[in-house]
Amino acid sequence: MENSDTMKLYNLKDHNEQVNFAQAVRQGLGKQQGLFFPADLPAFDSSEIDELLAMDFVSRSARILSAYIGEEIAATDVAKRVANAFQFPAPVVPVEKDIGTLELFHGPTLAFKDFGGRIMAQMLTQVAGDTPVTILTATSGDTGAAVAHAFYGLKNVRVVILYPNGKISPLQEKLFCTLGGNIHTVAIDGDFDACQALVKQAFDDEELKVALGLNSANSINISRLLAQICYYFEAVAQLTPAQREQLVISVPSGNFGDLTAGLLAKSMGLPIKRFIAATNANDTVPRYLDEGKWLPNKTVATLSNAMDVSQPNNWPRIEELYRRKEWSLKSLGHGAVSDETTRETMREMAKLGYTSEPHGAIAYRLLRDELQEGEYGLFLGTAHPAKFKESVEEILGTTLALPQALAERADLPLLSHNLPDGFAPLRAFLMALPK
Ligand SMILES: *Cc1c(COP(=O)(O)O)cnc(C)c1O
């Protein structure tokens, strides 16, 4: 396959807006909040796929990223960046005879978002060169931790994370407010919406934006998707030839980034027979696939709270990929699982000897219901059960040990600053940060 000079991406809301990889990584979104989508969809033939599957995770992942990025970033730099980011495994673990799980929770914050977050951090610093960058973001818990760990210790980048004082779990707070160094955490006397409003005000302040080199590192950044493609290849690499023949992958979905990445992996030539889009009661997509109408309901709170999304922001990328590849959305498996069924399923999985958590259990449930004779099924294990300790313990009637990464942090002192809810104090704090 030939590499083009620079990667080209277009805005899904205005195809005339075209950017290269560096711009897409820096900007996150295009005009009118449009998502960027790759103009070229690289693909490998089956002998190249076999060659890739025989490689180790890091080398193979570097090849996959370079297939998209082209010569815009030297392959040796991409390889270094991937090696920095992917320092933990993504093992396939058998659950029953014809079903396994791809465990994506062995990173520092125990969820699959570590893969995308760490590649995004590496790529942002790569394209920023010597220009200092300040990442400013608000969190209600999980994303802040992934961002903090992803950027921790990187040169020329400071991270400021706002969170609502007293409104996140003590363990969550320990996970990202004990790092120090280039990670600055600020407990705001307000709720999550107040934190988000402060971030928005900061981005509207041109002088501040320029002085600090503000960037949002947001969740729809294209670099995250490229990172996530890599672990679908890693999954297939661990399967036997027979299991690879008729592979079905079930993806627990909220914003549909993970599923988008899986479909991109398939479009590159990875042998995946079909996908199942698994949601909780926030079922906009399953209803859309059944009825052809896009009718988001009000978001409801569920056990699988990382999937409590009724307007999934990556969906336009999936539609675009199906259009470009001339695939039919009829081929996309789908379903929604209630909290009651999720609980039941977690108990059934425990009987099989596998401790799951609500997000993975939803994907397993639909996979088991829809898997046909002769097929092999994989579901994504998106979070470590200890991350949802309270509900897992209550549902399974057991106690879970904290993984070492979390246990170690639990005894460290909090390094957060505290600020009242107001823009002036935050602005003064930001301007006074060490360079
Ligand atoms: C974010 C998240 C999801 C949903 O992933 P999307 O890419 O947003 O669809 C599923 N499970 C867990 C544990 C998550 O943190």
mmCIF file of N, CA, C and O in Angstrom, residues 261-314:
data_model
loop_
_atom_site.group_PDB
_atom_site.id
_atom_site.type_symbol
_atom_site.label_atom_id
_atom_site.label_comp_id
_atom_site.label_asym_id
_atom_site.label_seq_id
_atom_site.Cartn_x
_atom_site.Cartn_y
_atom_site.Cartn_z
ATOM 1 N N ALA A 261 -14.608 2.482 15.529
ATOM 2 C CA ALA A 261 -13.249 1.962 15.352
ATOM 3 C C ALA A 261 -13.275 0.519 14.848
ATOM 4 O O ALA A 261 -12.496 0.136 13.976
ATOM 5 N N GLY A 262 -14.186 -0.287 15.384
ATOM 6 C CA GLY A 262 -14.299 -1.674 14.943
ATOM 7 C C GLY A 262 -14.677 -1.767 13.471
ATOM 8 O O GLY A 262 -14.130 -2.578 12.713
ATOM 9 N N LEU A 263 -15.607 -0.917 13.066
ATOM 10 C CA LEU A 263 -16.035 -0.916 11.661
ATOM 11 C C LEU A 263 -14.905 -0.436 10.754
ATOM 12 O O LEU A 263 -14.737 -0.939 9.635
ATOM 13 N N LEU A 264 -14.109 0.510 11.236
ATOM 14 C CA LEU A 264 -12.943 0.951 10.455
ATOM 15 C C LEU A 264 -11.936 -0.203 10.325
ATOM 16 O O LEU A 264 -11.344 -0.403 9.264
ATOM 17 N N ALA A 265 -11.772 -0.976 11.393
ATOM 18 C CA ALA A 265 -10.873 -2.138 11.330
ATOM 19 C C ALA A 265 -11.356 -3.111 10.250
ATOM 20 O O ALA A 265 -10.571 -3.627 9.447
ATOM 21 N N LYS A 266 -12.657 -3.343 10.216
ATOM 22 C CA LYS A 266 -13.226 -4.222 9.182
ATOM 23 C C LYS A 266 -12.985 -3.634 7.792
ATOM 24 O O LYS A 266 -12.626 -4.350 6.854
ATOM 25 N N SER A 267 -13.155 -2.320 7.674
ATOM 26 C CA SER A 267 -12.967 -1.691 6.356
ATOM 27 C C SER A 267 -11.507 -1.784 5.897
ATOM 28 O O SER A 267 -11.221 -1.669 4.710
ATOM 29 N N MET A 268 -10.581 -1.992 6.832
ATOM 30 C CA MET A 268 -9.163 -2.152 6.468
ATOM 31 C C MET A 268 -8.852 -3.572 6.017
ATOM 32 O O MET A 268 -7.730 -3.866 5.622
ATOM 33 N N GLY A 269 -9.830 -4.470 6.150
ATOM 34 C CA GLY A 269 -9.632 -5.839 5.710
ATOM 35 C C GLY A 269 -9.591 -6.863 6.834
ATOM 36 O O GLY A 269 -9.417 -8.058 6.584
ATOM 37 N N LEU A 270 -9.751 -6.422 8.072
ATOM 38 C CA LEU A 270 -9.746 -7.379 9.184
ATOM 39 C C LEU A 270 -10.987 -8.267 9.069
ATOM 40 O O LEU A 270 -12.097 -7.758 8.901
ATOM 41 N N PRO A 271 -10.791 -9.594 9.132
ATOM 42 C CA PRO A 271 -11.951 -10.480 8.925
ATOM 43 C C PRO A 271 -12.908 -10.491 10.116
ATOM 44 O O PRO A 271 -12.666 -11.156 11.119
ATOM 45 N N ILE A 272 -13.965 -9.712 10.016
ATOM 46 C CA ILE A 272 -15.010 -9.708 11.045
ATOM 47 C C ILE A 272 -16.333 -9.870 10.302
ATOM 48 O O ILE A 272 -16.660 -9.095 9.409
ATOM 49 N N LYS A 273 -17.052 -10.955 10.635
ATOM 50 C CA LYS A 273 -18.276 -11.279 9.898
ATOM 51 C C LYS A 273 -19.350 -10.233 10.155
ATOM 52 O O LYS A 273 -19.970 -9.721 9.238
ATOM 53 N N ARG A 274 -19.582 -9.923 11.431
ATOM 54 C CA ARG A 274 -20.554 -8.860 11.722
ATOM 55 C C ARG A 274 -20.344 -8.318 13.122
ATOM 56 O O ARG A 274 -19.647 -8.910 13.959
ATOM 57 N N PHE A 275 -20.973 -7.174 13.358
ATOM 58 C CA PHE A 275 -20.918 -6.514 14.660
ATOM 59 C C PHE A 275 -22.306 -6.464 15.277
ATOM 60 O O PHE A 275 -23.318 -6.476 14.577
ATOM 61 N N ILE A 276 -22.316 -6.369 16.606
ATOM 62 C CA ILE A 276 -23.573 -6.119 17.319
ATOM 63 C C ILE A 276 -23.395 -4.833 18.121
ATOM 64 O O ILE A 276 -22.450 -4.707 18.907
ATOM 65 N N ALA A 277 -24.283 -3.863 17.898
ATOM 66 C CA ALA A 277 -24.275 -2.614 18.661
ATOM 67 C C ALA A 277 -25.162 -2.824 19.881
ATOM 68 O O ALA A 277 -26.376 -2.985 19.755
ATOM 69 N N ALA A 278 -24.557 -2.861 21.064
ATOM 70 C CA ALA A 278 -25.290 -3.167 22.289
ATOM 71 C C ALA A 278 -25.452 -1.907 23.137
ATOM 72 O O ALA A 278 -24.464 -1.247 23.447
ATOM 73 N N THR A 279 -26.682 -1.578 23.487
ATOM 74 C CA THR A 279 -26.902 -0.409 24.350
ATOM 75 C C THR A 279 -27.694 -0.801 25.590
ATOM 76 O O THR A 279 -28.232 -1.910 25.688
ATOM 77 N N ASN A 280 -27.767 0.140 26.538
ATOM 78 C CA ASN A 280 -28.681 -0.006 27.666
ATOM 79 C C ASN A 280 -30.022 0.637 27.261
ATOM 80 O O ASN A 280 -30.310 0.742 26.068
ATOM 81 N N ALA A 281 -30.798 1.068 28.248
ATOM 82 C CA ALA A 281 -32.126 1.615 27.934
ATOM 83 C C ALA A 281 -32.047 2.881 27.075
ATOM 84 O O ALA A 281 -33.060 3.313 26.517
ATOM 85 N N ASN A 282 -30.893 3.476 26.981
ATOM 86 C CA ASN A 282 -30.716 4.624 26.076
ATOM 87 C C ASN A 282 -30.491 4.058 24.673
ATOM 88 O O ASN A 282 -29.366 3.836 24.231
ATOM 89 N N ASP A 283 -31.623 3.796 24.010
ATOM 90 C CA ASP A 283 -31.633 2.894 22.852
ATOM 91 C C ASP A 283 -31.927 3.597 21.531
ATOM 92 O O ASP A 283 -32.557 3.020 20.641
ATOM 93 N N THR A 284 -31.483 4.842 21.395
ATOM 94 C CA THR A 284 -31.751 5.595 20.157
ATOM 95 C C THR A 284 -31.337 4.799 18.912
ATOM 96 O O THR A 284 -32.101 4.713 17.945
ATOM 97 N N VAL A 285 -30.143 4.209 18.942
ATOM 98 C CA VAL A 285 -29.635 3.514 17.755
ATOM 99 C C VAL A 285 -30.403 2.226 17.463
ATOM 100 O O VAL A 285 -30.847 2.018 16.327
ATOM 101 N N PRO A 286 -30.597 1.327 18.444
ATOM 102 C CA PRO A 286 -31.396 0.133 18.132
ATOM 103 C C PRO A 286 -32.789 0.470 17.579
ATOM 104 O O PRO A 286 -33.254 -0.182 16.639
ATOM 105 N N ARG A 287 -33.432 1.499 18.133
ATOM 106 C CA ARG A 287 -34.748 1.867 17.610
ATOM 107 C C ARG A 287 -34.639 2.424 16.195
ATOM 108 O O ARG A 287 -35.460 2.141 15.328
ATOM 109 N N TYR A 288 -33.582 3.182 15.965
ATOM 110 C CA TYR A 288 -33.368 3.739 14.620
ATOM 111 C C TYR A 288 -33.151 2.612 13.609
ATOM 112 O O TYR A 288 -33.692 2.636 12.495
ATOM 113 N N LEU A 289 -32.379 1.595 13.991
ATOM 114 C CA LEU A 289 -32.101 0.494 13.065
ATOM 115 C C LEU A 289 -33.351 -0.348 12.818
ATOM 116 O O LEU A 289 -33.528 -0.910 11.736
ATOM 117 N N ASP A 290 -34.237 -0.427 13.811
ATOM 118 C CA ASP A 290 -35.482 -1.182 13.628
ATOM 119 C C ASP A 290 -36.525 -0.393 12.843
ATOM 120 O O ASP A 290 -37.238 -0.936 12.015
ATOM 121 N N GLU A 291 -36.628 0.900 13.156
ATOM 122 C CA GLU A 291 -37.773 1.665 12.654
ATOM 123 C C GLU A 291 -37.405 2.725 11.627
ATOM 124 O O GLU A 291 -38.283 3.358 11.035
ATOM 125 N N GLY A 292 -36.102 2.968 11.457
ATOM 126 C CA GLY A 292 -35.676 3.947 10.461
ATOM 127 C C GLY A 292 -35.879 5.393 10.885
ATOM 128 O O GLY A 292 -35.712 6.297 10.070
ATOM 129 N N LYS A 293 -36.246 5.615 12.129
ATOM 130 C CA LYS A 293 -36.449 7.009 12.583
ATOM 131 C C LYS A 293 -35.498 7.329 13.728
ATOM 132 O O LYS A 293 -35.353 6.544 14.663
ATOM 133 N N TRP A 294 -34.877 8.498 13.629
ATOM 134 C CA TRP A 294 -33.938 8.948 14.653
ATOM 135 C C TRP A 294 -34.707 9.759 15.682
ATOM 136 O O TRP A 294 -35.040 10.923 15.446
ATOM 137 N N LEU A 295 -35.067 9.111 16.805
ATOM 138 C CA LEU A 295 -35.910 9.774 17.799
ATOM 139 C C LEU A 295 -35.313 9.627 19.203
ATOM 140 O O LEU A 295 -35.767 8.786 19.980
ATOM 141 N N PRO A 296 -34.301 10.436 19.523
ATOM 142 C CA PRO A 296 -33.684 10.324 20.852
ATOM 143 C C PRO A 296 -34.686 10.654 21.958
ATOM 144 O O PRO A 296 -35.423 11.629 21.844
ATOM 145 N N ASN A 297 -34.722 9.818 22.972
ATOM 146 C CA ASN A 297 -35.519 10.124 24.166
ATOM 147 C C ASN A 297 -34.634 10.881 25.146
ATOM 148 O O ASN A 297 -33.433 11.021 24.939
ATOM 149 N N LYS A 298 -35.249 11.290 26.254
ATOM 150 C CA LYS A 298 -34.470 11.907 27.320
ATOM 151 C C LYS A 298 -33.520 10.839 27.882
ATOM 152 O O LYS A 298 -33.897 9.672 28.000
ATOM 153 N N THR A 299 -32.295 11.209 28.192
ATOM 154 C CA THR A 299 -31.326 10.240 28.714
ATOM 155 C C THR A 299 -31.782 9.733 30.084
ATOM 156 O O THR A 299 -32.198 10.512 30.932
ATOM 157 N N VAL A 300 -31.728 8.402 30.261
ATOM 158 C CA VAL A 300 -32.076 7.853 31.576
ATOM 159 C C VAL A 300 -30.835 7.258 32.239
ATOM 160 O O VAL A 300 -29.919 6.785 31.563
ATOM 161 N N ALA A 301 -30.814 7.322 33.574
ATOM 162 C CA ALA A 301 -29.675 6.787 34.333
ATOM 163 C C ALA A 301 -29.798 5.273 34.438
ATOM 164 O O ALA A 301 -30.868 4.743 34.721
ATOM 165 N N THR A 302 -28.708 4.547 34.175
ATOM 166 C CA THR A 302 -28.714 3.087 34.259
ATOM 167 C C THR A 302 -27.491 2.618 35.045
ATOM 168 O O THR A 302 -26.638 3.409 35.414
ATOM 169 N N LEU A 303 -27.416 1.299 35.226
ATOM 170 C CA LEU A 303 -26.250 0.685 35.884
ATOM 171 C C LEU A 303 -24.983 0.881 35.070
ATOM 172 O O LEU A 303 -23.886 0.986 35.613
ATOM 173 N N SER A 304 -25.137 0.895 33.740
ATOM 174 C CA SER A 304 -23.973 1.054 32.849
ATOM 175 C C SER A 304 -23.868 2.524 32.479
ATOM 176 O O SER A 304 -24.135 2.930 31.354
ATOM 177 N N ASN A 305 -23.468 3.341 33.467
ATOM 178 C CA ASN A 305 -23.628 4.793 33.301
ATOM 179 C C ASN A 305 -22.712 5.425 32.257
ATOM 180 O O ASN A 305 -22.988 6.510 31.768
ATOM 181 N N ALA A 306 -21.626 4.735 31.872
ATOM 182 C CA ALA A 306 -20.768 5.298 30.819
ATOM 183 C C ALA A 306 -21.456 5.201 29.449
ATOM 184 O O ALA A 306 -20.951 5.723 28.454
ATOM 185 N N MET A 307 -22.589 4.498 29.417
ATOM 186 C CA MET A 307 -23.346 4.364 28.166
ATOM 187 C C MET A 307 -24.673 5.112 28.233
ATOM 188 O O MET A 307 -25.554 4.898 27.398
ATOM 189 N N ASP A 308 -24.815 5.994 29.215
ATOM 190 C CA ASP A 308 -26.052 6.768 29.329
ATOM 191 C C ASP A 308 -25.997 7.967 28.381
ATOM 192 O O ASP A 308 -25.768 9.103 28.789
ATOM 193 N N VAL A 309 -26.198 7.662 27.117
ATOM 194 C CA VAL A 309 -26.091 8.670 26.061
ATOM 195 C C VAL A 309 -27.263 8.449 25.116
ATOM 196 O O VAL A 309 -27.445 7.334 24.625
ATOM 197 N N SER A 310 -28.064 9.482 24.882
ATOM 198 C CA SER A 310 -29.178 9.271 23.953
ATOM 199 C C SER A 310 -28.923 9.926 22.594
ATOM 200 O O SER A 310 -29.653 9.687 21.649
ATOM 201 N N GLN A 311 -27.873 10.766 22.504
ATOM 202 C CA GLN A 311 -27.541 11.350 21.200
ATOM 203 C C GLN A 311 -26.076 11.047 20.907
ATOM 204 O O GLN A 311 -25.213 11.908 21.043
ATOM 205 N N PRO A 312 -25.784 9.792 20.531
ATOM 206 C CA PRO A 312 -24.390 9.354 20.391
ATOM 207 C C PRO A 312 -23.632 10.173 19.349
ATOM 208 O O PRO A 312 -24.025 10.223 18.189
ATOM 209 N N ASN A 313 -22.535 10.811 19.769
ATOM 210 C CA ASN A 313 -21.919 11.793 18.878
ATOM 211 C C ASN A 313 -21.079 11.202 17.746
ATOM 212 O O ASN A 313 -20.739 11.897 16.809
ATOM 213 N N ASN A 314 -20.757 9.911 17.808
ATOM 214 C CA ASN A 314 -20.000 9.326 16.696
ATOM 215 C C ASN A 314 -20.883 8.712 15.608
ATOM 216 O O ASN A 314 -20.362 8.203 14.610
#
